[in-house]
């Protein structure tokens, strides 16, 4: 289905999985650079994405290479959100590596360009990643977030995630300390 448009501009994101991204050589070629730009801009603005300083292009390329390899092995899902063929967000989950935790996965990153915050991109990405987890047979999808990231925490709760723990003042950014909050989405059916 084609996203709705207003005066030629897309109003809803197109969310591609790793295979869909690979089918468009132009988008695939620009993906790492565009992802770097989004992540570096967000971290530079203080976003809680796991870096204190904006990541380098090489760090982002290495991270994406790892995620794509895991996708190919069936141990991850990657999603990219586009508006008018411009990358505006990305997210991924990775299956836990420990053998006793293999039925589960961690939603490790959802990042949306600041210019499109509030336009449903994060919801579209997260919804697609949840669907990917269900399809892959994931039993429990976990995530952690910085406690002051109110918009993200609200989004996760609205999509069915529940809080299962908190580490007070655990995340260190310079002299600042933030809570680390743990959420889970349990797909298991109990009789």
PDB file of N, CA and C in Angstrom, residues 30-100:
ATOM      1  N   UNK A  30      22.627   4.403   0.437  1.00  0.00           N
ATOM      2  CA  UNK A  30      22.630   5.594   1.298  1.00  0.00           C
ATOM      3  C   UNK A  30      22.297   5.286   2.750  1.00  0.00           C
ATOM      4  N   UNK A  31      21.915   4.046   3.057  1.00  0.00           N
ATOM      5  CA  UNK A  31      21.384   3.717   4.372  1.00  0.00           C
ATOM      6  C   UNK A  31      22.361   4.032   5.507  1.00  0.00           C
ATOM      7  N   UNK A  32      23.575   3.520   5.454  1.00  0.00           N
ATOM      8  CA  UNK A  32      24.530   3.704   6.556  1.00  0.00           C
ATOM      9  C   UNK A  32      24.831   5.181   6.785  1.00  0.00           C
ATOM     10  N   UNK A  33      25.025   5.926   5.713  1.00  0.00           N
ATOM     11  CA  UNK A  33      25.315   7.362   5.857  1.00  0.00           C
ATOM     12  C   UNK A  33      24.116   8.108   6.441  1.00  0.00           C
ATOM     13  N   UNK A  34      22.931   7.788   5.959  1.00  0.00           N
ATOM     14  CA  UNK A  34      21.718   8.440   6.475  1.00  0.00           C
ATOM     15  C   UNK A  34      21.481   8.059   7.938  1.00  0.00           C
ATOM     16  N   UNK A  35      21.692   6.792   8.280  1.00  0.00           N
ATOM     17  CA  UNK A  35      21.536   6.340   9.660  1.00  0.00           C
ATOM     18  C   UNK A  35      22.543   7.050  10.563  1.00  0.00           C
ATOM     19  N   UNK A  36      23.766   7.187  10.093  1.00  0.00           N
ATOM     20  CA  UNK A  36      24.780   7.896  10.876  1.00  0.00           C
ATOM     21  C   UNK A  36      24.344   9.323  11.156  1.00  0.00           C
ATOM     22  N   UNK A  37      23.842   9.989  10.144  1.00  0.00           N
ATOM     23  CA  UNK A  37      23.419  11.382  10.302  1.00  0.00           C
ATOM     24  C   UNK A  37      22.316  11.483  11.367  1.00  0.00           C
ATOM     25  N   UNK A  38      21.334  10.598  11.312  1.00  0.00           N
ATOM     26  CA  UNK A  38      20.245  10.622  12.301  1.00  0.00           C
ATOM     27  C   UNK A  38      20.794  10.361  13.704  1.00  0.00           C
ATOM     28  N   UNK A  39      21.571   9.295  13.865  1.00  0.00           N
ATOM     29  CA  UNK A  39      22.084   8.932  15.186  1.00  0.00           C
ATOM     30  C   UNK A  39      23.004  10.016  15.746  1.00  0.00           C
ATOM     31  N   UNK A  40      23.904  10.531  14.929  1.00  0.00           N
ATOM     32  CA  UNK A  40      24.830  11.564  15.398  1.00  0.00           C
ATOM     33  C   UNK A  40      24.082  12.833  15.797  1.00  0.00           C
ATOM     34  N   UNK A  41      23.094  13.236  15.002  1.00  0.00           N
ATOM     35  CA  UNK A  41      22.310  14.432  15.331  1.00  0.00           C
ATOM     36  C   UNK A  41      21.539  14.242  16.635  1.00  0.00           C
ATOM     37  N   UNK A  42      20.916  13.079  16.789  1.00  0.00           N
ATOM     38  CA  UNK A  42      20.145  12.826  18.007  1.00  0.00           C
ATOM     39  C   UNK A  42      21.039  12.804  19.241  1.00  0.00           C
ATOM     40  N   UNK A  43      22.147  12.082  19.167  1.00  0.00           N
ATOM     41  CA  UNK A  43      23.051  11.997  20.320  1.00  0.00           C
ATOM     42  C   UNK A  43      23.648  13.372  20.610  1.00  0.00           C
ATOM     43  N   UNK A  44      23.992  14.125  19.568  1.00  0.00           N
ATOM     44  CA  UNK A  44      24.500  15.482  19.752  1.00  0.00           C
ATOM     45  C   UNK A  44      23.501  16.382  20.464  1.00  0.00           C
ATOM     46  N   UNK A  45      22.222  16.091  20.302  1.00  0.00           N
ATOM     47  CA  UNK A  45      21.156  16.845  20.959  1.00  0.00           C
ATOM     48  C   UNK A  45      20.769  16.288  22.323  1.00  0.00           C
ATOM     49  N   UNK A  46      21.500  15.265  22.800  1.00  0.00           N
ATOM     50  CA  UNK A  46      21.248  14.726  24.126  1.00  0.00           C
ATOM     51  C   UNK A  46      20.363  13.494  24.180  1.00  0.00           C
ATOM     52  N   UNK A  47      20.034  12.902  23.028  1.00  0.00           N
ATOM     53  CA  UNK A  47      19.155  11.724  23.014  1.00  0.00           C
ATOM     54  C   UNK A  47      19.808  10.537  23.710  1.00  0.00           C
ATOM     55  N   UNK A  48      18.956   9.715  24.285  1.00  0.00           N
ATOM     56  CA  UNK A  48      19.387   8.535  25.032  1.00  0.00           C
ATOM     57  C   UNK A  48      19.456   7.326  24.110  1.00  0.00           C
ATOM     58  N   UNK A  49      20.561   7.190  23.382  1.00  0.00           N
ATOM     59  CA  UNK A  49      20.714   6.089  22.428  1.00  0.00           C
ATOM     60  C   UNK A  49      21.934   5.223  22.719  1.00  0.00           C
ATOM     61  N   UNK A  50      22.535   5.394  23.882  1.00  0.00           N
ATOM     62  CA  UNK A  50      23.658   4.545  24.271  1.00  0.00           C
ATOM     63  C   UNK A  50      25.027   5.167  24.067  1.00  0.00           C
ATOM     64  N   UNK A  51      25.087   6.320  23.437  1.00  0.00           N
ATOM     65  CA  UNK A  51      26.355   7.024  23.261  1.00  0.00           C
ATOM     66  C   UNK A  51      26.321   8.319  24.064  1.00  0.00           C
ATOM     67  N   UNK A  52      27.481   8.743  24.551  1.00  0.00           N
ATOM     68  CA  UNK A  52      27.592  10.043  25.212  1.00  0.00           C
ATOM     69  C   UNK A  52      27.946  11.097  24.167  1.00  0.00           C
ATOM     70  N   UNK A  53      28.865  10.742  23.267  1.00  0.00           N
ATOM     71  CA  UNK A  53      29.252  11.608  22.153  1.00  0.00           C
ATOM     72  C   UNK A  53      28.680  11.007  20.871  1.00  0.00           C
ATOM     73  N   UNK A  54      28.408  11.829  19.872  1.00  0.00           N
ATOM     74  CA  UNK A  54      27.885  11.281  18.613  1.00  0.00           C
ATOM     75  C   UNK A  54      28.804  10.192  18.060  1.00  0.00           C
ATOM     76  N   UNK A  55      28.216   9.089  17.595  1.00  0.00           N
ATOM     77  CA  UNK A  55      29.039   8.001  17.052  1.00  0.00           C
ATOM     78  C   UNK A  55      29.677   8.402  15.730  1.00  0.00           C
ATOM     79  N   UNK A  56      30.809   7.780  15.429  1.00  0.00           N
ATOM     80  CA  UNK A  56      31.477   8.035  14.150  1.00  0.00           C
ATOM     81  C   UNK A  56      30.760   7.261  13.046  1.00  0.00           C
ATOM     82  N   UNK A  57      31.055   7.627  11.806  1.00  0.00           N
ATOM     83  CA  UNK A  57      30.500   6.893  10.655  1.00  0.00           C
ATOM     84  C   UNK A  57      30.898   5.414  10.719  1.00  0.00           C
ATOM     85  N   UNK A  58      32.158   5.162  11.088  1.00  0.00           N
ATOM     86  CA  UNK A  58      32.641   3.781  11.169  1.00  0.00           C
ATOM     87  C   UNK A  58      31.902   2.986  12.244  1.00  0.00           C
ATOM     88  N   UNK A  59      31.641   3.611  13.406  1.00  0.00           N
ATOM     89  CA  UNK A  59      30.895   2.922  14.467  1.00  0.00           C
ATOM     90  C   UNK A  59      29.504   2.526  13.990  1.00  0.00           C
ATOM     91  N   UNK A  60      28.835   3.452  13.318  1.00  0.00           N
ATOM     92  CA  UNK A  60      27.484   3.180  12.840  1.00  0.00           C
ATOM     93  C   UNK A  60      27.515   2.105  11.758  1.00  0.00           C
ATOM     94  N   UNK A  61      28.476   2.187  10.838  1.00  0.00           N
ATOM     95  CA  UNK A  61      28.581   1.182   9.780  1.00  0.00           C
ATOM     96  C   UNK A  61      28.847  -0.197  10.372  1.00  0.00           C
ATOM     97  N   UNK A  62      29.715  -0.272  11.391  1.00  0.00           N
ATOM     98  CA  UNK A  62      30.012  -1.552  12.040  1.00  0.00           C
ATOM     99  C   UNK A  62      28.768  -2.093  12.753  1.00  0.00           C
ATOM    100  N   UNK A  63      28.055  -1.222  13.453  1.00  0.00           N
ATOM    101  CA  UNK A  63      26.833  -1.632  14.142  1.00  0.00           C
ATOM    102  C   UNK A  63      25.808  -2.169  13.143  1.00  0.00           C
ATOM    103  N   UNK A  64      25.585  -1.445  12.058  1.00  0.00           N
ATOM    104  CA  UNK A  64      24.607  -1.878  11.057  1.00  0.00           C
ATOM    105  C   UNK A  64      25.039  -3.175  10.379  1.00  0.00           C
ATOM    106  N   UNK A  65      26.330  -3.330  10.155  1.00  0.00           N
ATOM    107  CA  UNK A  65      26.840  -4.585   9.588  1.00  0.00           C
ATOM    108  C   UNK A  65      26.543  -5.762  10.503  1.00  0.00           C
ATOM    109  N   UNK A  66      26.725  -5.545  11.801  1.00  0.00           N
ATOM    110  CA  UNK A  66      26.422  -6.592  12.780  1.00  0.00           C
ATOM    111  C   UNK A  66      24.934  -6.932  12.761  1.00  0.00           C
ATOM    112  N   UNK A  67      24.084  -5.915  12.729  1.00  0.00           N
ATOM    113  CA  UNK A  67      22.638  -6.140  12.728  1.00  0.00           C
ATOM    114  C   UNK A  67      22.213  -6.868  11.457  1.00  0.00           C
ATOM    115  N   UNK A  68      22.719  -6.440  10.297  1.00  0.00           N
ATOM    116  CA  UNK A  68      22.359  -7.085   9.032  1.00  0.00           C
ATOM    117  C   UNK A  68      22.808  -8.549   9.029  1.00  0.00           C
ATOM    118  N   UNK A  69      23.994  -8.837   9.551  1.00  0.00           N
ATOM    119  CA  UNK A  69      24.451 -10.230   9.654  1.00  0.00           C
ATOM    120  C   UNK A  69      23.516 -11.051  10.537  1.00  0.00           C
ATOM    121  N   UNK A  70      23.082 -10.456  11.642  1.00  0.00           N
ATOM    122  CA  UNK A  70      22.155 -11.148  12.538  1.00  0.00           C
ATOM    123  C   UNK A  70      20.798 -11.364  11.862  1.00  0.00           C
ATOM    124  N   UNK A  71      20.341 -10.385  11.075  1.00  0.00           N
ATOM    125  CA  UNK A  71      19.089 -10.549  10.322  1.00  0.00           C
ATOM    126  C   UNK A  71      19.217 -11.741   9.384  1.00  0.00           C
ATOM    127  N   UNK A  72      20.333 -11.814   8.670  1.00  0.00           N
ATOM    128  CA  UNK A  72      20.549 -12.902   7.715  1.00  0.00           C
ATOM    129  C   UNK A  72      20.597 -14.261   8.401  1.00  0.00           C
ATOM    130  N   UNK A  73      21.023 -14.292   9.659  1.00  0.00           N
ATOM    131  CA  UNK A  73      21.090 -15.540  10.425  1.00  0.00           C
ATOM    132  C   UNK A  73      19.760 -15.859  11.123  1.00  0.00           C
ATOM    133  N   UNK A  74      18.771 -14.969  10.987  1.00  0.00           N
ATOM    134  CA  UNK A  74      17.485 -15.175  11.641  1.00  0.00           C
ATOM    135  C   UNK A  74      17.465 -14.760  13.099  1.00  0.00           C
ATOM    136  N   UNK A  75      18.452 -13.961  13.511  1.00  0.00           N
ATOM    137  CA  UNK A  75      18.581 -13.575  14.910  1.00  0.00           C
ATOM    138  C   UNK A  75      18.287 -12.101  15.167  1.00  0.00           C
ATOM    139  N   UNK A  76      17.659 -11.433  14.216  1.00  0.00           N
ATOM    140  CA  UNK A  76      17.387 -10.006  14.378  1.00  0.00           C
ATOM    141  C   UNK A  76      16.325  -9.562  13.383  1.00  0.00           C
ATOM    142  N   UNK A  77      15.829  -8.375  13.615  1.00  0.00           N
ATOM    143  CA  UNK A  77      14.970  -7.686  12.652  1.00  0.00           C
ATOM    144  C   UNK A  77      15.447  -6.244  12.589  1.00  0.00           C
ATOM    145  N   UNK A  78      15.443  -5.696  11.390  1.00  0.00           N
ATOM    146  CA  UNK A  78      15.847  -4.322  11.145  1.00  0.00           C
ATOM    147  C   UNK A  78      14.728  -3.650  10.372  1.00  0.00           C
ATOM    148  N   UNK A  79      14.384  -2.445  10.759  1.00  0.00           N
ATOM    149  CA  UNK A  79      13.374  -1.662  10.053  1.00  0.00           C
ATOM    150  C   UNK A  79      13.908  -0.258   9.799  1.00  0.00           C
ATOM    151  N   UNK A  80      13.541   0.287   8.643  1.00  0.00           N
ATOM    152  CA  UNK A  80      13.933   1.643   8.249  1.00  0.00           C
ATOM    153  C   UNK A  80      12.679   2.384   7.801  1.00  0.00           C
ATOM    154  N   UNK A  81      12.492   3.591   8.298  1.00  0.00           N
ATOM    155  CA  UNK A  81      11.319   4.405   7.961  1.00  0.00           C
ATOM    156  C   UNK A  81      11.732   5.532   7.021  1.00  0.00           C
ATOM    157  N   UNK A  82      10.946   5.683   5.968  1.00  0.00           N
ATOM    158  CA  UNK A  82      11.223   6.701   4.952  1.00  0.00           C
ATOM    159  C   UNK A  82      10.020   7.604   4.753  1.00  0.00           C
ATOM    160  N   UNK A  83      10.296   8.868   4.541  1.00  0.00           N
ATOM    161  CA  UNK A  83       9.313   9.838   4.059  1.00  0.00           C
ATOM    162  C   UNK A  83       9.904  10.415   2.778  1.00  0.00           C
ATOM    163  N   UNK A  84       9.188  10.279   1.695  1.00  0.00           N
ATOM    164  CA  UNK A  84       9.669  10.776   0.390  1.00  0.00           C
ATOM    165  C   UNK A  84      11.080  10.285   0.087  1.00  0.00           C
ATOM    166  N   UNK A  85      11.320   8.996   0.323  1.00  0.00           N
ATOM    167  CA  UNK A  85      12.599   8.333   0.041  1.00  0.00           C
ATOM    168  C   UNK A  85      13.768   8.898   0.856  1.00  0.00           C
ATOM    169  N   UNK A  86      13.458   9.555   1.952  1.00  0.00           N
ATOM    170  CA  UNK A  86      14.473  10.090   2.869  1.00  0.00           C
ATOM    171  C   UNK A  86      14.360   9.316   4.178  1.00  0.00           C
ATOM    172  N   UNK A  87      15.472   8.704   4.610  1.00  0.00           N
ATOM    173  CA  UNK A  87      15.477   7.964   5.867  1.00  0.00           C
ATOM    174  C   UNK A  87      15.170   8.919   7.010  1.00  0.00           C
ATOM    175  N   UNK A  88      14.144   8.567   7.807  1.00  0.00           N
ATOM    176  CA  UNK A  88      13.769   9.410   8.945  1.00  0.00           C
ATOM    177  C   UNK A  88      13.780   8.631  10.257  1.00  0.00           C
ATOM    178  N   UNK A  89      14.044   7.331  10.182  1.00  0.00           N
ATOM    179  CA  UNK A  89      14.101   6.557  11.408  1.00  0.00           C
ATOM    180  C   UNK A  89      14.537   5.133  11.144  1.00  0.00           C
ATOM    181  N   UNK A  90      15.044   4.486  12.181  1.00  0.00           N
ATOM    182  CA  UNK A  90      15.453   3.099  12.088  1.00  0.00           C
ATOM    183  C   UNK A  90      15.338   2.454  13.453  1.00  0.00           C
ATOM    184  N   UNK A  91      15.203   1.149  13.446  1.00  0.00           N
ATOM    185  CA  UNK A  91      15.140   0.411  14.690  1.00  0.00           C
ATOM    186  C   UNK A  91      15.477  -1.043  14.448  1.00  0.00           C
ATOM    187  N   UNK A  92      15.864  -1.734  15.513  1.00  0.00           N
ATOM    188  CA  UNK A  92      16.172  -3.159  15.374  1.00  0.00           C
ATOM    189  C   UNK A  92      16.053  -3.846  16.722  1.00  0.00           C
ATOM    190  N   UNK A  93      15.822  -5.150  16.644  1.00  0.00           N
ATOM    191  CA  UNK A  93      15.954  -6.013  17.813  1.00  0.00           C
ATOM    192  C   UNK A  93      16.937  -7.115  17.472  1.00  0.00           C
ATOM    193  N   UNK A  94      17.570  -7.640  18.520  1.00  0.00           N
ATOM    194  CA  UNK A  94      18.508  -8.756  18.392  1.00  0.00           C
ATOM    195  C   UNK A  94      18.090  -9.860  19.353  1.00  0.00           C
ATOM    196  N   UNK A  95      18.141 -11.091  18.860  1.00  0.00           N
ATOM    197  CA  UNK A  95      17.885 -12.250  19.716  1.00  0.00           C
ATOM    198  C   UNK A  95      19.025 -12.334  20.726  1.00  0.00           C
ATOM    199  N   UNK A  96      18.700 -12.734  21.960  1.00  0.00           N
ATOM    200  CA  UNK A  96      19.735 -12.918  22.974  1.00  0.00           C
ATOM    201  C   UNK A  96      20.681 -14.040  22.554  1.00  0.00           C
ATOM    202  N   UNK A  97      21.969 -13.865  22.803  1.00  0.00           N
ATOM    203  CA  UNK A  97      22.980 -14.841  22.390  1.00  0.00           C
ATOM    204  C   UNK A  97      23.076 -16.036  23.340  1.00  0.00           C
ATOM    205  N   UNK A  98      22.846 -15.817  24.625  1.00  0.00           N
ATOM    206  CA  UNK A  98      22.975 -16.897  25.612  1.00  0.00           C
ATOM    207  C   UNK A  98      21.973 -18.006  25.279  1.00  0.00           C
ATOM    208  N   UNK A  99      22.416 -19.266  25.210  1.00  0.00           N
ATOM    209  CA  UNK A  99      21.521 -20.364  24.810  1.00  0.00           C
ATOM    210  C   UNK A  99      20.222 -20.434  25.607  1.00  0.00           C
ATOM    211  N   UNK A 100      20.282 -20.162  26.892  1.00  0.00           N
ATOM    212  CA  UNK A 100      19.078 -20.239  27.719  1.00  0.00           C
ATOM    213  C   UNK A 100      18.128 -19.067  27.499  1.00  0.00           C
TER     214      UNK A 100
END
